[in-house]
mmCIF file of C-alpha atoms in Angstrom:
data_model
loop_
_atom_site.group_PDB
_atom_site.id
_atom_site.type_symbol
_atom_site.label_atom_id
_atom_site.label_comp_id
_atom_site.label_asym_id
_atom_site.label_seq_id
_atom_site.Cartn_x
_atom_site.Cartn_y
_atom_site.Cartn_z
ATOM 1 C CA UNK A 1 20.318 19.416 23.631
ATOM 2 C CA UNK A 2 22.043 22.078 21.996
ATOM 3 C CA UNK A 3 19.216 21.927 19.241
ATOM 4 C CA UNK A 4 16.380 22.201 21.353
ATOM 5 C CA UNK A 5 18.325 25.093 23.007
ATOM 6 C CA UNK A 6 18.539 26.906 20.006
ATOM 7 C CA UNK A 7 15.247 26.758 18.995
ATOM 8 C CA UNK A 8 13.738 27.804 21.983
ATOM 9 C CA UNK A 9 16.334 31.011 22.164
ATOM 10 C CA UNK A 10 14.515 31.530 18.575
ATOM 11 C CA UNK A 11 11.728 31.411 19.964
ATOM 12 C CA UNK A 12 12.102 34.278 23.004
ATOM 13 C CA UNK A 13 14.358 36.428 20.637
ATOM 14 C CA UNK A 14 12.414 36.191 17.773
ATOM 15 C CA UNK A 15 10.372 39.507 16.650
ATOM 16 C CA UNK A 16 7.875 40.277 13.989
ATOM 17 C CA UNK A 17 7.864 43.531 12.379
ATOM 18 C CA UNK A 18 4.527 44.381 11.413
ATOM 19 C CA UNK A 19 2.942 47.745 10.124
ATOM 20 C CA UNK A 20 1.712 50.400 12.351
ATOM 21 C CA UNK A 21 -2.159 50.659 12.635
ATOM 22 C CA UNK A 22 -3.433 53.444 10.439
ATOM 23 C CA UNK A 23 -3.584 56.770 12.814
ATOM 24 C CA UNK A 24 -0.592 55.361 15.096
ATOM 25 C CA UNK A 25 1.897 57.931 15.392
ATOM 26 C CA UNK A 26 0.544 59.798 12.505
ATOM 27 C CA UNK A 27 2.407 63.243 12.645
ATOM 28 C CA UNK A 28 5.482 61.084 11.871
ATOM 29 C CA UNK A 29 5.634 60.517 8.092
ATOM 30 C CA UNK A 30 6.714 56.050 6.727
ATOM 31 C CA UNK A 31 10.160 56.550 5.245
ATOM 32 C CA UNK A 32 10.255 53.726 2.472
ATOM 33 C CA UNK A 33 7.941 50.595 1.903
ATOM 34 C CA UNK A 34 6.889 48.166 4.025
ATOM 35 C CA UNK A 35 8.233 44.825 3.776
ATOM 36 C CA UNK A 36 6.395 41.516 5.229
ATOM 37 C CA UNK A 37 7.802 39.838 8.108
ATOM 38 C CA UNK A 38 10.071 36.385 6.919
ATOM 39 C CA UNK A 39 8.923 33.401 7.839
ATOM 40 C CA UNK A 40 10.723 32.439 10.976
ATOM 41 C CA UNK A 41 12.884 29.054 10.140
ATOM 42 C CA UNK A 42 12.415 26.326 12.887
ATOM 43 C CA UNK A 43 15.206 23.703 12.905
ATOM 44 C CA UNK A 44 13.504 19.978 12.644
ATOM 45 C CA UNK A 45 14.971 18.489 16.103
ATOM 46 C CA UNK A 46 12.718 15.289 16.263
ATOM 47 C CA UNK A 47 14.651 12.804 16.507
ATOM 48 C CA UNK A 48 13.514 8.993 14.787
ATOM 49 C CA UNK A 49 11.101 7.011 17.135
ATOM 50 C CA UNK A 50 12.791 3.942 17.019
ATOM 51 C CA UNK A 51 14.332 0.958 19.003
ATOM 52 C CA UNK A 52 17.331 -0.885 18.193
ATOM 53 C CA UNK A 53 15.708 -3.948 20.674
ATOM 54 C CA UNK A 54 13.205 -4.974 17.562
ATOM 55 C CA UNK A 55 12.444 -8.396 17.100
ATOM 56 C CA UNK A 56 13.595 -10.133 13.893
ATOM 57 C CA UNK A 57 15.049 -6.124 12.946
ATOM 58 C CA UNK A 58 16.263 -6.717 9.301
ATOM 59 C CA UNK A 59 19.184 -4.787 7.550
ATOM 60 C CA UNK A 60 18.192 -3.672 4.006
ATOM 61 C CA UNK A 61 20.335 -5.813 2.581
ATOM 62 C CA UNK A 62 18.279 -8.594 3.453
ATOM 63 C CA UNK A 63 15.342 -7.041 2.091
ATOM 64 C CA UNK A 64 17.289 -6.374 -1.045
ATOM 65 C CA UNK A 65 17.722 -10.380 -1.438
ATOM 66 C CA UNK A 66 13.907 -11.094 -1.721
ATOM 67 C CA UNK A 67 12.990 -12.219 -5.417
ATOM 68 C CA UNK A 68 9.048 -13.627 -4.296
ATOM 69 C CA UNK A 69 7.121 -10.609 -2.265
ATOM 70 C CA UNK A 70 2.817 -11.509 -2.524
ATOM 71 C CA UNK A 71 1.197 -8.449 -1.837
ATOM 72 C CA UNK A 72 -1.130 -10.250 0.626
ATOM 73 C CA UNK A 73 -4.738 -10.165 0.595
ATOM 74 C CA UNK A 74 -6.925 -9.216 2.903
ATOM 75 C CA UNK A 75 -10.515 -11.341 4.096
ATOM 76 C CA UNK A 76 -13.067 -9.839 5.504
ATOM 77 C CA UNK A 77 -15.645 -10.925 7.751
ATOM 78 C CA UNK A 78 -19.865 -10.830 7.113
ATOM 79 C CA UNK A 79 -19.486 -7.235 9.108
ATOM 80 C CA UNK A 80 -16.430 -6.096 7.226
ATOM 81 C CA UNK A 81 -13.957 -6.468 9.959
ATOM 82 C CA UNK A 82 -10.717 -8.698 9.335
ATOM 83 C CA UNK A 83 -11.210 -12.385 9.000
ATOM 84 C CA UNK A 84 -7.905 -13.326 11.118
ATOM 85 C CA UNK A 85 -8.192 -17.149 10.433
ATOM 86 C CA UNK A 86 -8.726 -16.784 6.928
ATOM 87 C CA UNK A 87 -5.534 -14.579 6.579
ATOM 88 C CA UNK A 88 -3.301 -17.097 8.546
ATOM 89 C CA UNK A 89 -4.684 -19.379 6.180
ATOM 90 C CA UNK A 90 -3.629 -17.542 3.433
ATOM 91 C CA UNK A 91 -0.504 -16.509 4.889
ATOM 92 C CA UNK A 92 0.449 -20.552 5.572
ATOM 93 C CA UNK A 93 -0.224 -21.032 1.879
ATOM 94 C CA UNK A 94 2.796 -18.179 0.700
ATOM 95 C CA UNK A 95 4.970 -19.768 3.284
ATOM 96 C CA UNK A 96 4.475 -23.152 2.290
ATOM 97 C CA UNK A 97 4.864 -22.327 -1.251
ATOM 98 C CA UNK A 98 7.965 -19.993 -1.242
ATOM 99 C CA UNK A 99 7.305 -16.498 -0.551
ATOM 100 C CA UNK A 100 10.116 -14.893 1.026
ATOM 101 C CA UNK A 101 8.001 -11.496 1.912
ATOM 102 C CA UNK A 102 4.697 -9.825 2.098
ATOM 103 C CA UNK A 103 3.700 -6.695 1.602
ATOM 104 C CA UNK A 104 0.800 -6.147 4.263
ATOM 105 C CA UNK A 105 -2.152 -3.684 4.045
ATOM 106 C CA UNK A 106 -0.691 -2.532 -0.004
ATOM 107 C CA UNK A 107 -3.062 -1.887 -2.838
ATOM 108 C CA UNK A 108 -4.072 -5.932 -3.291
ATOM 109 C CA UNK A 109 -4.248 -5.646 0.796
ATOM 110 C CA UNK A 110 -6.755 -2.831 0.636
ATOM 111 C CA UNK A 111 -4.483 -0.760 3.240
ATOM 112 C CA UNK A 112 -6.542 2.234 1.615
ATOM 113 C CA UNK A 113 -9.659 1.373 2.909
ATOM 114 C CA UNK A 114 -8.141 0.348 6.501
ATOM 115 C CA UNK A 115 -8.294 3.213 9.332
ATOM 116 C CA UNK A 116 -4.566 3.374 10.839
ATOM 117 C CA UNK A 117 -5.575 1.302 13.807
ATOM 118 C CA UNK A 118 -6.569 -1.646 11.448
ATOM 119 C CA UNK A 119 -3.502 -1.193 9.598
ATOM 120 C CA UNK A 120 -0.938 -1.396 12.303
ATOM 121 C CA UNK A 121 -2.449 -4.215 14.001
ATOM 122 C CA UNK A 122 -2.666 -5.986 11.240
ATOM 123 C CA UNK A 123 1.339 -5.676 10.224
ATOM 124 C CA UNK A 124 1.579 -6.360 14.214
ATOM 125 C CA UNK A 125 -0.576 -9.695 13.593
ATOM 126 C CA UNK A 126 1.332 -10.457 10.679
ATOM 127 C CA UNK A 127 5.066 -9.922 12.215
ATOM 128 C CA UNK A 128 4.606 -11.752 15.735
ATOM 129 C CA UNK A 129 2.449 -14.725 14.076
ATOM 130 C CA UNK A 130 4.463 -15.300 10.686
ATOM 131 C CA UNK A 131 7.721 -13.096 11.293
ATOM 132 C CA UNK A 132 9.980 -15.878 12.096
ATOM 133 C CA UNK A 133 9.341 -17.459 8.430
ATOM 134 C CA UNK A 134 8.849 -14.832 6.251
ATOM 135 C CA UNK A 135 9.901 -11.220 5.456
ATOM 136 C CA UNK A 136 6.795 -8.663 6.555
ATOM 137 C CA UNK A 137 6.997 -5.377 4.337
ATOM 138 C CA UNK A 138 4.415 -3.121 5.951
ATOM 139 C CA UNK A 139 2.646 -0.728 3.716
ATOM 140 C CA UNK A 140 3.032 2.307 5.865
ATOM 141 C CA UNK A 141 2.988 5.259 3.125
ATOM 142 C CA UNK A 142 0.336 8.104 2.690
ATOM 143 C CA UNK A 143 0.354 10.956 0.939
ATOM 144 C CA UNK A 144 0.888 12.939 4.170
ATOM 145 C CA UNK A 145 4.355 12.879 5.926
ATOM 146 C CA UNK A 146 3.225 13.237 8.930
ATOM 147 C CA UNK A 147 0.666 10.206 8.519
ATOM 148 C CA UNK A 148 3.951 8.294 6.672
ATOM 149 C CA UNK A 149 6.065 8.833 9.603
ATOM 150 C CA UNK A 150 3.804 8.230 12.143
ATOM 151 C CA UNK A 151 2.524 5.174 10.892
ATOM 152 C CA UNK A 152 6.173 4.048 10.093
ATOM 153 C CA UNK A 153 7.168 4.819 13.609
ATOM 154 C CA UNK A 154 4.650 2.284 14.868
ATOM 155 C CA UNK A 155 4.876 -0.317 11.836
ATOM 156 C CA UNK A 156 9.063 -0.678 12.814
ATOM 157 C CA UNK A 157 7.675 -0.380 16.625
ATOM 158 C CA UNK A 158 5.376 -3.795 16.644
ATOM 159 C CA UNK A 159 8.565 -5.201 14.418
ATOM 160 C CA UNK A 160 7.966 -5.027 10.887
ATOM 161 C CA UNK A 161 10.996 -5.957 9.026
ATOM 162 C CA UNK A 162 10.623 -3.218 5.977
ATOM 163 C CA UNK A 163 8.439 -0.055 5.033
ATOM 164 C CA UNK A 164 6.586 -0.011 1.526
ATOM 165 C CA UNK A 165 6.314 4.011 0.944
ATOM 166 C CA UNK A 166 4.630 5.502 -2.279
ATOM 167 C CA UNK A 167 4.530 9.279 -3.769
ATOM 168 C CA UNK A 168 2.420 11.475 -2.293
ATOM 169 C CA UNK A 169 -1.023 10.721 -4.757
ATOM 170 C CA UNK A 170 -3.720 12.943 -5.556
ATOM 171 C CA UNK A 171 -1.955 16.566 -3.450
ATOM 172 C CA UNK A 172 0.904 15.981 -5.480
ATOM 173 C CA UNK A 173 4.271 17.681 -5.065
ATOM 174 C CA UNK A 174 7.563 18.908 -6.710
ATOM 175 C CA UNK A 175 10.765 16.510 -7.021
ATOM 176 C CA UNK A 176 12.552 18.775 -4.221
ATOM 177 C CA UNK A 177 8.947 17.898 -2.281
ATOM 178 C CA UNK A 178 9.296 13.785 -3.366
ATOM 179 C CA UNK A 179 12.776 14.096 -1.731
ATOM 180 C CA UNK A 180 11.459 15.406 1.242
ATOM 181 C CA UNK A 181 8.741 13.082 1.456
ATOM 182 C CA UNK A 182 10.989 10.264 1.387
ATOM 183 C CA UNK A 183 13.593 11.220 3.330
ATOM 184 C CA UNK A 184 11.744 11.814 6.486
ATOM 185 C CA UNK A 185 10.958 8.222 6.246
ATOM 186 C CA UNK A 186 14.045 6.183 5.292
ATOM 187 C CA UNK A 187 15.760 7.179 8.916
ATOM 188 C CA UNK A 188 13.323 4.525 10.185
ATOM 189 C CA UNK A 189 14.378 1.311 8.392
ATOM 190 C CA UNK A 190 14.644 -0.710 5.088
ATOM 191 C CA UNK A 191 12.353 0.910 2.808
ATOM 192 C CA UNK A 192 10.714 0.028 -0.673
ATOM 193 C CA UNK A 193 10.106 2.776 -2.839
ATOM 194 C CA UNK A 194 6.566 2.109 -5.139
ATOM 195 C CA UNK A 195 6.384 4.240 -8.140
ATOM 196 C CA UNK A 196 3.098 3.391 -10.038
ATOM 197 C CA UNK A 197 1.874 6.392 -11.813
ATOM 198 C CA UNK A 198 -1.641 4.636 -13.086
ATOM 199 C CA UNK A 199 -2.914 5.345 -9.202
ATOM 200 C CA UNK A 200 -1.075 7.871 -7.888
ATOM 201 C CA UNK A 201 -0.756 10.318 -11.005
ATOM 202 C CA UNK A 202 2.861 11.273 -10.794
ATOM 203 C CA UNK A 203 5.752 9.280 -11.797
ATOM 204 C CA UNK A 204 8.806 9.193 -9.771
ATOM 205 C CA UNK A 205 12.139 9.964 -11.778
ATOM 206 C CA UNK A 206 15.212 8.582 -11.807
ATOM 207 C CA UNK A 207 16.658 11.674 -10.626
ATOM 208 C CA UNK A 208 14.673 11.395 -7.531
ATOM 209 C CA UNK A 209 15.582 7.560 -7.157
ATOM 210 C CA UNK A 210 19.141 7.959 -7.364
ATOM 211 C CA UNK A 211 19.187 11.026 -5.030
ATOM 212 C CA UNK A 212 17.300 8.858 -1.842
ATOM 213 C CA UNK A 213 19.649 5.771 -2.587
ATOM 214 C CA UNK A 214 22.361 7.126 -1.192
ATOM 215 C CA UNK A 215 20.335 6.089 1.813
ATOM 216 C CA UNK A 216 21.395 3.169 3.875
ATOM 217 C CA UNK A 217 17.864 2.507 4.389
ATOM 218 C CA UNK A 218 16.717 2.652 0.910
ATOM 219 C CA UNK A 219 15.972 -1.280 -0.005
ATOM 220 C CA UNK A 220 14.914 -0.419 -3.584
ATOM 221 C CA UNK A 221 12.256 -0.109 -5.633
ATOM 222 C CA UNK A 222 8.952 -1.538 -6.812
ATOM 223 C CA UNK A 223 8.487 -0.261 -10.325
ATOM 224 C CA UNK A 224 5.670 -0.104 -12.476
ATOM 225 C CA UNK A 225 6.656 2.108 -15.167
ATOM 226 C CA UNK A 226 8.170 -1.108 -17.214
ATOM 227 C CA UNK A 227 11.243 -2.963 -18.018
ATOM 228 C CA UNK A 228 12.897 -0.160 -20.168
ATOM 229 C CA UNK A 229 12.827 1.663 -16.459
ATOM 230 C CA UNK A 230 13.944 -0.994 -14.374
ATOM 231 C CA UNK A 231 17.055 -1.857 -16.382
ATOM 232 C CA UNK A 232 18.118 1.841 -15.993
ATOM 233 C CA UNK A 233 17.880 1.469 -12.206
ATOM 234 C CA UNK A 234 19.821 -1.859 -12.323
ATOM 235 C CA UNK A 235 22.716 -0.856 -14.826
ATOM 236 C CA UNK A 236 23.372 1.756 -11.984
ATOM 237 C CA UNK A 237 23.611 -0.779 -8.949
ATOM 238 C CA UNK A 238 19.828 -0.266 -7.502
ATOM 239 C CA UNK A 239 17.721 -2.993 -6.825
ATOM 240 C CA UNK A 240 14.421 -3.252 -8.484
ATOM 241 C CA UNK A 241 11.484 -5.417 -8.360
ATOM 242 C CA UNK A 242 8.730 -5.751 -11.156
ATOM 243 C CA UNK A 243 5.292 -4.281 -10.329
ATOM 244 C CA UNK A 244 3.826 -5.718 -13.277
ATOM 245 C CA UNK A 245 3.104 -9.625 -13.037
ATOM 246 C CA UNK A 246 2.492 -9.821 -16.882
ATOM 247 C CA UNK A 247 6.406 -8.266 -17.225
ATOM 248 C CA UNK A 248 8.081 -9.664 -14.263
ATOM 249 C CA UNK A 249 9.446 -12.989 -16.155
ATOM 250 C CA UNK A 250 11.323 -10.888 -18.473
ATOM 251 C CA UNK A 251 12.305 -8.547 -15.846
ATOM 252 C CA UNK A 252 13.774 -10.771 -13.554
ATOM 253 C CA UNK A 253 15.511 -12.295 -16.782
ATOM 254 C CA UNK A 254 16.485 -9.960 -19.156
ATOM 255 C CA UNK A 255 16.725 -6.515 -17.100
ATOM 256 C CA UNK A 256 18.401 -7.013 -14.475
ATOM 257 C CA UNK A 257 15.105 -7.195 -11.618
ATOM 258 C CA UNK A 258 15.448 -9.092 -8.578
ATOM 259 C CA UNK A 259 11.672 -9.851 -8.537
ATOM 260 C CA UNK A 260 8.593 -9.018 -8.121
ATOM 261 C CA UNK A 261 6.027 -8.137 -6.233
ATOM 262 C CA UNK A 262 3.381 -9.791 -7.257
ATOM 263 C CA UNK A 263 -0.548 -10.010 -7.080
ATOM 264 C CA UNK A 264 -0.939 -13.458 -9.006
ATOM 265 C CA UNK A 265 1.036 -15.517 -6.006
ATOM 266 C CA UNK A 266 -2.046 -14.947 -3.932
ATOM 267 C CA UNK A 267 -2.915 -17.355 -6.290
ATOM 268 C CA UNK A 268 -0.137 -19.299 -7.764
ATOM 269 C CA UNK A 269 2.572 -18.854 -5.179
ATOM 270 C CA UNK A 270 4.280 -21.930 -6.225
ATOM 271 C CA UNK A 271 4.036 -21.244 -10.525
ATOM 272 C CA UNK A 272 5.114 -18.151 -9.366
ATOM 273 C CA UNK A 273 7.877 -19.108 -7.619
ATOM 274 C CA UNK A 274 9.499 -21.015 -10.363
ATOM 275 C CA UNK A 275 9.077 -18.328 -12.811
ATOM 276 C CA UNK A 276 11.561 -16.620 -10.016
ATOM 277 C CA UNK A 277 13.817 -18.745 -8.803
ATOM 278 C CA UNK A 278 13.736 -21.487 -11.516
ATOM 279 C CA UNK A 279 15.655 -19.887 -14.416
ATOM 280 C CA UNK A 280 13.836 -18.364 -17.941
ATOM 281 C CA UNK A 281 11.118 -20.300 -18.345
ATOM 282 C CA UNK A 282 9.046 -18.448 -21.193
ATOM 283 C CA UNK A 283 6.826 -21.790 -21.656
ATOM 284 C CA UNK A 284 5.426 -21.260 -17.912
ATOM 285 C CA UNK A 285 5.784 -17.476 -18.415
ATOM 286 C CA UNK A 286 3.453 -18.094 -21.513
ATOM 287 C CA UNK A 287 0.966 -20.615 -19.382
ATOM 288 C CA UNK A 288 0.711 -17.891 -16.455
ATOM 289 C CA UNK A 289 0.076 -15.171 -18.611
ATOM 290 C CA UNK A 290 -4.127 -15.728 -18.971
ATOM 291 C CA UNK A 291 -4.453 -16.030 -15.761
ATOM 292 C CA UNK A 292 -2.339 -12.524 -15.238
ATOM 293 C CA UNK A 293 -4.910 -11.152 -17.947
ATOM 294 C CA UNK A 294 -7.776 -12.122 -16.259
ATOM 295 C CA UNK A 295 -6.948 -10.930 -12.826
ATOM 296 C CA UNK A 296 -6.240 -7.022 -14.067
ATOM 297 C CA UNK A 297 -9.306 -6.949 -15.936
ATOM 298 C CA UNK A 298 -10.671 -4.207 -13.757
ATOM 299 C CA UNK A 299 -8.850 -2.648 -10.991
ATOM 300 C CA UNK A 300 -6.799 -4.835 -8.392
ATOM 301 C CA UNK A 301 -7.981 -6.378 -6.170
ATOM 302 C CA UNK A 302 -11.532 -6.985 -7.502
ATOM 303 C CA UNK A 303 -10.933 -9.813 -9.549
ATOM 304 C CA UNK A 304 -8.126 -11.329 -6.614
ATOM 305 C CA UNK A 305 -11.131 -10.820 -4.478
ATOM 306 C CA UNK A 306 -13.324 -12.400 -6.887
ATOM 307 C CA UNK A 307 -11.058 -15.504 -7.154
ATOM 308 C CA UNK A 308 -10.237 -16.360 -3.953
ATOM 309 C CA UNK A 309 -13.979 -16.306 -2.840
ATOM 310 C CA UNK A 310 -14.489 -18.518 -5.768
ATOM 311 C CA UNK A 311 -11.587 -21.365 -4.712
ATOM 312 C CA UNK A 312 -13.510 -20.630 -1.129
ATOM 313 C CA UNK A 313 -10.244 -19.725 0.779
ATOM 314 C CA UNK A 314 -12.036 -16.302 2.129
ATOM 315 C CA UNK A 315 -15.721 -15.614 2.353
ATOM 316 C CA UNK A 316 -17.483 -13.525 -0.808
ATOM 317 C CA UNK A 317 -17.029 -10.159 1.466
ATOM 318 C CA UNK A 318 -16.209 -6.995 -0.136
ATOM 319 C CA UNK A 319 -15.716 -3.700 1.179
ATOM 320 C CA UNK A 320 -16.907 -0.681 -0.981
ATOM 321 C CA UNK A 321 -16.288 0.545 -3.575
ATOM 322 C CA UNK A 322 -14.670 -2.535 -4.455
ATOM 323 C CA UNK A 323 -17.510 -5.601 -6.197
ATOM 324 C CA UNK A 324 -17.435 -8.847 -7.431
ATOM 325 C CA UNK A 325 -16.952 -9.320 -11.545
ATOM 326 C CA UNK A 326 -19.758 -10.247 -13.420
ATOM 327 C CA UNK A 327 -20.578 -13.830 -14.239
ATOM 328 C CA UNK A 328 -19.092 -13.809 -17.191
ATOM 329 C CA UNK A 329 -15.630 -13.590 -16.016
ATOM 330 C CA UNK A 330 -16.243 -16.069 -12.938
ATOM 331 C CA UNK A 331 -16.956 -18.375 -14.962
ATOM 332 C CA UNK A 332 -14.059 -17.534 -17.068
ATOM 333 C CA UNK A 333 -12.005 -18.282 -14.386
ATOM 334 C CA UNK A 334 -13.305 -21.642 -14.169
ATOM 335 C CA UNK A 335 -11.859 -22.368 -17.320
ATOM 336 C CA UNK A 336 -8.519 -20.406 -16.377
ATOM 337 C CA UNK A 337 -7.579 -23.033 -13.638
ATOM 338 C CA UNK A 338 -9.041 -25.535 -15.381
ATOM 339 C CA UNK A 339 -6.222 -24.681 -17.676
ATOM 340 C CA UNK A 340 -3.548 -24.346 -15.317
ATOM 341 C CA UNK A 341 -3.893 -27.727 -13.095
ATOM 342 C CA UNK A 342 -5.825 -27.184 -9.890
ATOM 343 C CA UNK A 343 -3.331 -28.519 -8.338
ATOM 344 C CA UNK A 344 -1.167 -25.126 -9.518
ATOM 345 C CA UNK A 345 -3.911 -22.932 -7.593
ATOM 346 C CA UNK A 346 -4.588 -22.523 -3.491
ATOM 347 C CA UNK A 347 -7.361 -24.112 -1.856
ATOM 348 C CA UNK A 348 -8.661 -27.415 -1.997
ATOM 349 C CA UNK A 349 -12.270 -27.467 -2.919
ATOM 350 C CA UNK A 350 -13.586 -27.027 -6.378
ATOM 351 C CA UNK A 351 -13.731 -23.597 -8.089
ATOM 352 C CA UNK A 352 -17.428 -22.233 -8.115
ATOM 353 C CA UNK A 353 -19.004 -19.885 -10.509
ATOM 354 C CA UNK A 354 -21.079 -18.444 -7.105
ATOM 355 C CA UNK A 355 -24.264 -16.223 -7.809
ATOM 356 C CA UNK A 356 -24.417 -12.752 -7.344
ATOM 357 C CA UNK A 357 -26.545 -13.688 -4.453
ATOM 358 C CA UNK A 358 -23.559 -15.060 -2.590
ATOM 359 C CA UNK A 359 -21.533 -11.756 -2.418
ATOM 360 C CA UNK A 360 -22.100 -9.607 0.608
ATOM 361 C CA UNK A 361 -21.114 -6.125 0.179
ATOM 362 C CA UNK A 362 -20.162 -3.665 3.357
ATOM 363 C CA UNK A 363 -20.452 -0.220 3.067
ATOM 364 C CA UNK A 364 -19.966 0.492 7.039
ATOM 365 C CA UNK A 365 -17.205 -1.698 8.956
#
């Protein structure tokens, strides 16, 4: 109370000392130079819109246990609007094969092309159907703070267990600004930290790391910048998971990761699982790795997309820009599972090449 009291007596006191219009009080001659008004300074008194009455709330050091997290897919509809079944289908498989999180609505999830309505329901969907079973890690960052902690006030409100935030992308900022950004967050809940400079065009430094993990809140960090990174976090007590399937065996391993979150257990969930939880295992390591290959061949999630409309676990929808890979590397993918054991690979039909005919792509959803 006292806060809001002083800010509104800053308000009614508050002056600004501007220059006279030219000709005002002209037969009295300015005495030195005129300085520009200072920006008043408005204390921050909002105060975290949260409940301590959430469903399945999670402490971070829960999250910090988690050594599986799928960034989940998301299917689509022939219109372009979410194909709920599908999803719980998908979402059945991870649980069923091991996954002790998701992160909803993240890059693979296609968050980015999601309005904020879509998103929240979504990690609202995902928390009261599958909540009970499985960590749910909602992607709320942006790079606005006030779109970060408005859509993390209502991701922790419908009861998501965790916040995924990332650096402010594209409008970047300074380390003091990173700081900031983060900060106004990690009040809310267990947070993830993503740092992966190949999309967002700024790296985030160690020095801003180990200044926001002095946070309660702060869960770790999903890091993309390679194992050389991560073992610099974990020498120094944080908690790191891989970003980079084709690295996460020898992170979890040899550096000092917890996990990973990972793309290829949309796929794999069990394989993947093992290469977790099952010890060093460079033989499977070495068996996944194609597959890994193939599936960052152009951006994620085109060829995820591509795959799981091919094992016919979600329709051949694709929202723009995003489109199916060529024929040439569907049918590579034939060979891929082949390779692997079908068994080793969700769904239950055969894998089809599918013509370019059977892709629908939305531009308006």
């Amino acid at each position: 109370m006292s806060s809001l009291m002083g800010y509104g007596a800053s308000l009614r006191y508050a002056t600004l000392q501007l220059p006279r219009p030219a000709g005002a009080n002209n037969h009295k001659r300015r005495v030195g130079r005129w300085r520009s008004p200072e920006a008043a300074v408005i204390p921050n008194f909002h105060l975290p819109m949260r409940s301590l009455e959430v469903k399945n709330r999670t402490s971070a050091e829960e999250i910090k246990s988690l050594r599986l997290i799928t960034a989940i897919k998301t299917p689509y509809l022939p219109d372009g609007r979410f194909d709920l079944e599908a999803y719980d289908r998908l979402m059945n498989i991870q649980i069923m094969n091991g996954a002790e999180g998701v992160i909803v609505g993240g890059t693979t999830g296609e968050g980015h092309l999601m309005s904020w309505d879509e998103h929240i329901m979504l990690i609202g969907h995902t928390i009261n159907c599958f909540g009970e079973s499985v960590k749910v890690i909602g992607n709320t960052g942006s790079n606005s703070t006030r779109e970060a902690i408005h859509a993390t006030e209502q991701g922790f409100a419908v009861g998501m267990h965790a916040a995924l935030h990332i650096n402010p992308y594209y409008g970047k900022t300074s380390l003091e600004g990173l700081v900031s950004h983060f900060e106004a967050v990690l009040s809310m809940g267990p947070t993830i930290i993503y740092n992966v400079p190949s999309r967002t065009g700024q790296d985030i430094p160690p020095a801003v790391i180990h200044t926001i993990a002095q946070s309660a809140n702060m869960a770790g960090v999903k890091e993309c910048m390679g194992n050389g990174r991560i073992k610099e976090y974990t020498d120094k007590g944080v908690v790191v998971w891989s970003g980079n399937d084709d690295q996460c065996h020898d992170a979890r391993w040899g550096y000092g990761a917890t996990g990973v979150i990972s793309v290829t257990s949309n796929l794999a969930p069990g394989l993947m699982r093992e290469l977790m939880l099952g010890g060093k295992n460079t033989s499977l390591n070495a068996k996944l790795l194609p597959l890994i290959e193939w599936l960052f061949c152009e951006p994620n999630p085109i060829a995820l997309n591509t795959a799981l409309a091919q094992l016919g676990v979600v329709r051949p929808i694709f929202r723009l820009p995003y489109v199916p890979l060529p024929l040439a590397r569907r049918v590579e993918f034939v060979n891929i599972v082949k390779e692997l054991g079908r068994e080793n690979i969700v769904g239950d039909g055969d894998v089809q090449v599918l013509d370019d005919d059977d892709f629908i792509l939305v531009g308006r959803y």
